Tab-separated table of C-alpha atoms and ligand atoms in Angstrom:
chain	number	residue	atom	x	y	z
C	1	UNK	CA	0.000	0.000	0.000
C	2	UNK	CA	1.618	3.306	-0.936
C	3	UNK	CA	1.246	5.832	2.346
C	4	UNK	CA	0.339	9.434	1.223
C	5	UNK	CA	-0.068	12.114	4.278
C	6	UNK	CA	-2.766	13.857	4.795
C	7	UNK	CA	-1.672	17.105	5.839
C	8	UNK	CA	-0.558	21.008	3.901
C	9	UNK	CA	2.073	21.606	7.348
C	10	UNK	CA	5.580	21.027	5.392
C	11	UNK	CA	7.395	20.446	8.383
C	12	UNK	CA	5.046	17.229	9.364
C	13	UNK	CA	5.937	16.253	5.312
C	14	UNK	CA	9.874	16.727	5.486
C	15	UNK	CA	10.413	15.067	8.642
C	16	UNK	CA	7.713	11.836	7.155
C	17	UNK	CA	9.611	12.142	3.856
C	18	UNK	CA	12.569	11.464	5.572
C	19	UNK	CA	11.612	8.037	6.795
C	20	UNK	CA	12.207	7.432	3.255
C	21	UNK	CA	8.438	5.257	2.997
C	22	UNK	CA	6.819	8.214	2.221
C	23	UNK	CA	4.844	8.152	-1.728
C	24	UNK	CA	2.929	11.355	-1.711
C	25	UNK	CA	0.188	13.846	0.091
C	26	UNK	CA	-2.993	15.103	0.251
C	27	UNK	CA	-4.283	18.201	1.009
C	28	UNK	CA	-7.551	19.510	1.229
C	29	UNK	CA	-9.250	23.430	2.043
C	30	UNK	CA	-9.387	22.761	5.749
C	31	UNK	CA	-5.817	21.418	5.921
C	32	UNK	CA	-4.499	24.402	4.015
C	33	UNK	CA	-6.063	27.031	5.917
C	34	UNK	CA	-4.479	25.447	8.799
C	35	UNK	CA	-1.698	26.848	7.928
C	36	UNK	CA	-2.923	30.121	7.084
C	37	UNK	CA	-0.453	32.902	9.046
C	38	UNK	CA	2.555	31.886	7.841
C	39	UNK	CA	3.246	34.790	4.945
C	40	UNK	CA	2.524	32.154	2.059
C	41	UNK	CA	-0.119	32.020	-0.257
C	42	UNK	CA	-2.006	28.638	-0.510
C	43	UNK	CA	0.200	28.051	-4.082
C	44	UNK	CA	3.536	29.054	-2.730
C	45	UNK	CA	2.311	26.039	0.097
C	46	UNK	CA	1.722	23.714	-2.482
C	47	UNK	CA	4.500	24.426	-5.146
C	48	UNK	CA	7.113	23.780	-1.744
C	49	UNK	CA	4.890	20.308	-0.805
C	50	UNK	CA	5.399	19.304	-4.574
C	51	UNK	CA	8.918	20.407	-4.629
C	52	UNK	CA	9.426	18.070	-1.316
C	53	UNK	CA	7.639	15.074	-2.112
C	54	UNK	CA	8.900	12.975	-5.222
C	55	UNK	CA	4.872	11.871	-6.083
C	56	UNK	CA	1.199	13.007	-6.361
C	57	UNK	CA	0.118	15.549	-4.104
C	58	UNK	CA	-3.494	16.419	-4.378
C	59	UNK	CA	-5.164	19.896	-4.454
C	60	UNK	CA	-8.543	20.471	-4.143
C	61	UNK	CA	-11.106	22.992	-6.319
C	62	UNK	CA	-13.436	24.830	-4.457
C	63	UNK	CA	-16.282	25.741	-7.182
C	64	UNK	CA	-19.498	23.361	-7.352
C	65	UNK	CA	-20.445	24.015	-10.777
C	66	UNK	CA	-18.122	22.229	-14.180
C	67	UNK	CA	-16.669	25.096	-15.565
C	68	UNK	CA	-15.256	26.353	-12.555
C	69	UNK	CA	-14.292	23.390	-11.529
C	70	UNK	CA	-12.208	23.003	-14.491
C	71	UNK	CA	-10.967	26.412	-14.856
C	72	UNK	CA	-9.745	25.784	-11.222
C	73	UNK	CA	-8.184	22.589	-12.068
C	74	UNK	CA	-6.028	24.217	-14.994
C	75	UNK	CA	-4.796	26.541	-12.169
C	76	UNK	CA	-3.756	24.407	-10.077
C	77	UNK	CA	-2.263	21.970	-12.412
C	78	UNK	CA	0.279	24.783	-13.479
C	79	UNK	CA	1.612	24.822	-9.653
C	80	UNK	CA	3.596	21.479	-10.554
C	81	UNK	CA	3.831	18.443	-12.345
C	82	UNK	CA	2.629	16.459	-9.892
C	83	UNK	CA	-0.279	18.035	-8.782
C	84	UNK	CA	-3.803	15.702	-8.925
C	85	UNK	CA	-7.050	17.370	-8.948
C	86	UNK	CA	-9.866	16.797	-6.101
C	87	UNK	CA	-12.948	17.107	-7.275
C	88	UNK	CA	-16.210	16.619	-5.329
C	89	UNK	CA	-18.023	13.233	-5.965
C	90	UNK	CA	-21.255	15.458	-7.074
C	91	UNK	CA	-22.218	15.079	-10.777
C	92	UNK	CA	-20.442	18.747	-11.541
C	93	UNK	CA	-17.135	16.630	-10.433
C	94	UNK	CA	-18.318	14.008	-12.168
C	95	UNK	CA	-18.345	15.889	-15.579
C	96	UNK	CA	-15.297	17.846	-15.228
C	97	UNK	CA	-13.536	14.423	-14.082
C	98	UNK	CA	-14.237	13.380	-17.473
C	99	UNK	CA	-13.755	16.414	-19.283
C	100	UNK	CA	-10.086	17.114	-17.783
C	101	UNK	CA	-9.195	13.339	-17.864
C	102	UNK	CA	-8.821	13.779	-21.555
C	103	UNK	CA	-6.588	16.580	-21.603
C	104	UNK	CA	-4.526	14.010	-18.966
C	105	UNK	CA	-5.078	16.204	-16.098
C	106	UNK	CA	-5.160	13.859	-13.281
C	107	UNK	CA	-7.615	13.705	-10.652
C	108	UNK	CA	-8.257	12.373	-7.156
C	109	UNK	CA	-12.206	12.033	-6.524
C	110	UNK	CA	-12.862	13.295	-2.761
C	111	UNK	CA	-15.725	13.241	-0.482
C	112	UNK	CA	-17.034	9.664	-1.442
C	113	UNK	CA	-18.882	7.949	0.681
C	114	UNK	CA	-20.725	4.344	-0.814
C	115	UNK	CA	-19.452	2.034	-3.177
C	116	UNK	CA	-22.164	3.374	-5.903
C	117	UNK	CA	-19.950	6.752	-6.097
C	118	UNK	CA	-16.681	5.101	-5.896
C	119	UNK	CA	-17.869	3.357	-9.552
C	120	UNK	CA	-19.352	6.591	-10.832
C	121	UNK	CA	-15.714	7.977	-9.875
C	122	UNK	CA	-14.064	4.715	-11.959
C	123	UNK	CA	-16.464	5.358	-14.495
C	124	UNK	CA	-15.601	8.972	-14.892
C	125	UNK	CA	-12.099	8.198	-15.549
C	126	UNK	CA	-10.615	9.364	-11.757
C	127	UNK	CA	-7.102	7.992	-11.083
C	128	UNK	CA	-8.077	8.333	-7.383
C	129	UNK	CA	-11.275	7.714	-5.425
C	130	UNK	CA	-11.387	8.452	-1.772
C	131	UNK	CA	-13.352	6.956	0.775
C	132	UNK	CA	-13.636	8.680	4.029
C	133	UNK	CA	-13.563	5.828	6.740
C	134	UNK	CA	-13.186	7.999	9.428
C	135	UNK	CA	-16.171	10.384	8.710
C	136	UNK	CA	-18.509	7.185	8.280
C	137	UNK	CA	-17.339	5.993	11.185
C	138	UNK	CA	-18.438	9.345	13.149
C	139	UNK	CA	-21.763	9.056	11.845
C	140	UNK	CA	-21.837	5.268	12.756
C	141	UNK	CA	-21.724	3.734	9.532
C	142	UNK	CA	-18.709	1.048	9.199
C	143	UNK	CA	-16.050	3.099	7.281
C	144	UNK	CA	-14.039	-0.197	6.605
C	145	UNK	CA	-16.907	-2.082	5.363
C	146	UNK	CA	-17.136	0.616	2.891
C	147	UNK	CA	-14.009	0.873	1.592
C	148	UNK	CA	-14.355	-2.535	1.417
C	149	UNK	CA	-16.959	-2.422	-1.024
C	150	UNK	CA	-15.858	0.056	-2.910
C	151	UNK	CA	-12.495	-1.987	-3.702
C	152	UNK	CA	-14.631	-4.912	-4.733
C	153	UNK	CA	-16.962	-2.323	-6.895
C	154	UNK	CA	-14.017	-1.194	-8.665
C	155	UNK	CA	-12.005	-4.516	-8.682
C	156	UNK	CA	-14.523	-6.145	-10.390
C	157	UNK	CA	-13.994	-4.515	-13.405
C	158	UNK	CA	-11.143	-3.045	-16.003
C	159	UNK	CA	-10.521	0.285	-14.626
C	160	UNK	CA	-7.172	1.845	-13.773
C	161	UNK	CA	-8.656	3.975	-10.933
C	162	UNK	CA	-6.443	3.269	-7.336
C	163	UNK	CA	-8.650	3.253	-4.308
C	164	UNK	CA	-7.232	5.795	-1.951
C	165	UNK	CA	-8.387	5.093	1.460
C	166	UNK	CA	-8.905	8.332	3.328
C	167	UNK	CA	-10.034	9.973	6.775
C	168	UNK	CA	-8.025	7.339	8.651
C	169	UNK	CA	-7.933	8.105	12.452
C	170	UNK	CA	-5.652	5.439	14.172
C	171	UNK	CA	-2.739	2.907	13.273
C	172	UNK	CA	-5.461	0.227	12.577
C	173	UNK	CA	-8.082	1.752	9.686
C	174	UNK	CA	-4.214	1.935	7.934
C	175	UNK	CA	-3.864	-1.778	8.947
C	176	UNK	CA	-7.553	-2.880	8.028
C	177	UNK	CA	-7.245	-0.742	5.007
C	178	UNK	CA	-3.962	-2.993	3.839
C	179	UNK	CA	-5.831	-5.969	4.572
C	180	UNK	CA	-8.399	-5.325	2.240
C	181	UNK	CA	-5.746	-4.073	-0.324
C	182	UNK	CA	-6.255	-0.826	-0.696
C	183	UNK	CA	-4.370	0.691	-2.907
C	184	UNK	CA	-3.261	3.948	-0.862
C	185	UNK	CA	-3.911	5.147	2.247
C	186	UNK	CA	-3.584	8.825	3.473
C	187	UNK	CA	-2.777	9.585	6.990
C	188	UNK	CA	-2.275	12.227	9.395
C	189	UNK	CA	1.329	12.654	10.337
C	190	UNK	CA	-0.237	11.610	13.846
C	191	UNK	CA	-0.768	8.241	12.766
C	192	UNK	CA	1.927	7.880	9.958
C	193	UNK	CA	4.357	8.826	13.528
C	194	UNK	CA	2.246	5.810	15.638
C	195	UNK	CA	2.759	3.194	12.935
C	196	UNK	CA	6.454	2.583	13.748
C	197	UNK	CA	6.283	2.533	17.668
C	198	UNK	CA	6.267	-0.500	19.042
C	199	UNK	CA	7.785	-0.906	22.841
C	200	UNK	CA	8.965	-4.287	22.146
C	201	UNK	CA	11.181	-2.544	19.971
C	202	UNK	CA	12.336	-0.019	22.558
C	203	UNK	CA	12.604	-2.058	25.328
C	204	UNK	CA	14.737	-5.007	22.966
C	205	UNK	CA	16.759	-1.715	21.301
C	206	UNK	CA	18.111	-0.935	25.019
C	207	UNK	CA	18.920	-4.654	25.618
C	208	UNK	CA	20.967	-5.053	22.769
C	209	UNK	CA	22.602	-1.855	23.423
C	210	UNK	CA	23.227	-2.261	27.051
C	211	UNK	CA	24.429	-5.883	26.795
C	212	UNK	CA	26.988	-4.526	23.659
C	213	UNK	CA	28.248	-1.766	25.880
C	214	UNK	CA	28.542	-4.630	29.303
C	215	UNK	CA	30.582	-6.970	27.072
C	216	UNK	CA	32.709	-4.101	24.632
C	217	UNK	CA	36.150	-4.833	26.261
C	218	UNK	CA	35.766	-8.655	25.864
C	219	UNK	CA	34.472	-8.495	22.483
C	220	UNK	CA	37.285	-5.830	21.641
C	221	UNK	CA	35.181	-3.478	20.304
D	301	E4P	C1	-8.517	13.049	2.100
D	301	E4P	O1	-7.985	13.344	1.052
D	301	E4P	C2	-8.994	14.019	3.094
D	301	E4P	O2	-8.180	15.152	3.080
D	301	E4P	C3	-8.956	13.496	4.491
D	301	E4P	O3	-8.558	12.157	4.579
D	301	E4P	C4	-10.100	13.898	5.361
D	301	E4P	O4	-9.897	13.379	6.651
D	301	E4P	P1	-10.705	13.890	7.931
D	301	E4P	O5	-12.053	13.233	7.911
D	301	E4P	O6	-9.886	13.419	9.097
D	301	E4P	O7	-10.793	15.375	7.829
């Protein structure tokens, strides 16, 4: 599963890409006006996070009707090579999906919530669909089942769309969400930080090094 982070801070994405696992971000309008106050404009932020990350970082339009949509989308697109479009699963996204997918604009199909939008999404032509677990999951509808679904919906069938599993809240909708073999899964840096802790690995870490440093002389190191 490739691990994208769901976040517009560039210090969370510089210190995750230098794990060396990490394959690409997403951002979103809340996540970006998080970081509002910092004397950049919301392309300077995303023309550094592309500049960062060596893969697709998603940017999302803001206009609910086609044509903006798509005027928004060649906007953004100009920011960097490897920006990918959000669009709203709403049938304006659905029609600019298709209309920008054949100029080879690439897109990342946000908000979806049921496995009948994440084929409408395929269908359209989206590289990327995105189910939000974690926002099912608040309204208590079983995110995971979902995304399950939707992977079997899409599976099923010849399209190149990668299910991007999204809205993930804890080290285990990123575990579940491998198990099911989703294709991506974005995280915050919260959880991408949580996934390597383990204290069987601390505790055998000190071991190893305390029992080295007891024994040094003897070993002649
Ligand atoms: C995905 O692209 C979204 O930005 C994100 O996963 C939303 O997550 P949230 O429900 O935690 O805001």
């Amino acid at each position: 599963m490739k691990f994208f982070l769901d976040t517009a801070n560039f210090d969370e994405i510089k210190e995750a890409n230098s794990w060396g696992v990490l394959d690409g971000v997403t951002t979103n309008p809340t996540l970006l006006s998080k970081e509002a106050g910092q004397g950049k404009d919301y392309k300077q932020m995303l023309k550094d996070i592309c500049a960062e990350v060596d893969g697709p970082v998603s940017a999302e339009v803001v206009s609910t009707e086609k044509d903006g949509m798509i005027a928004e989308a060649h906007d953004l697109v100009n920011i960097a090579d490897n920006i990918y479009v959000k669009f709203p699963c709403i049938p304006a996204g659905l029609a600019a999906t298709k209309a920008v997918r054949a100029e080879g604009i690439r897109v990342n199909m946000t908000l979806v919530f049921s496995p009948a939008q994440a084929l409408l999404a395929a269908k359209a032509g989206a590289n990327f669909i995105s189910p939000f677990l974690g926002r099912l999951d608040d309204v208590a509808t079983g995110g995971m089942e979902i995304l399950e679904q939707c992977i079997e919906v899409v599976k099923n069938y010849d399209f190149d769309s990668e299910i991007l599993a999204s809205s993930l809240r804890g080290p285990m909708h990123v575990v579940e969400a491998a198990r099911l073999g989703s294709d991506i899964g974005t995280m915050p840096y919260d959880v991408f930080t949580k996934l390597v802790k383990h204290p069987l690995t601390d505790i055998g870490l000190q071991r190893f090094i305390e029992d080295w440093n007891k024994a040094k002389e003897a070993l002649g190191a």
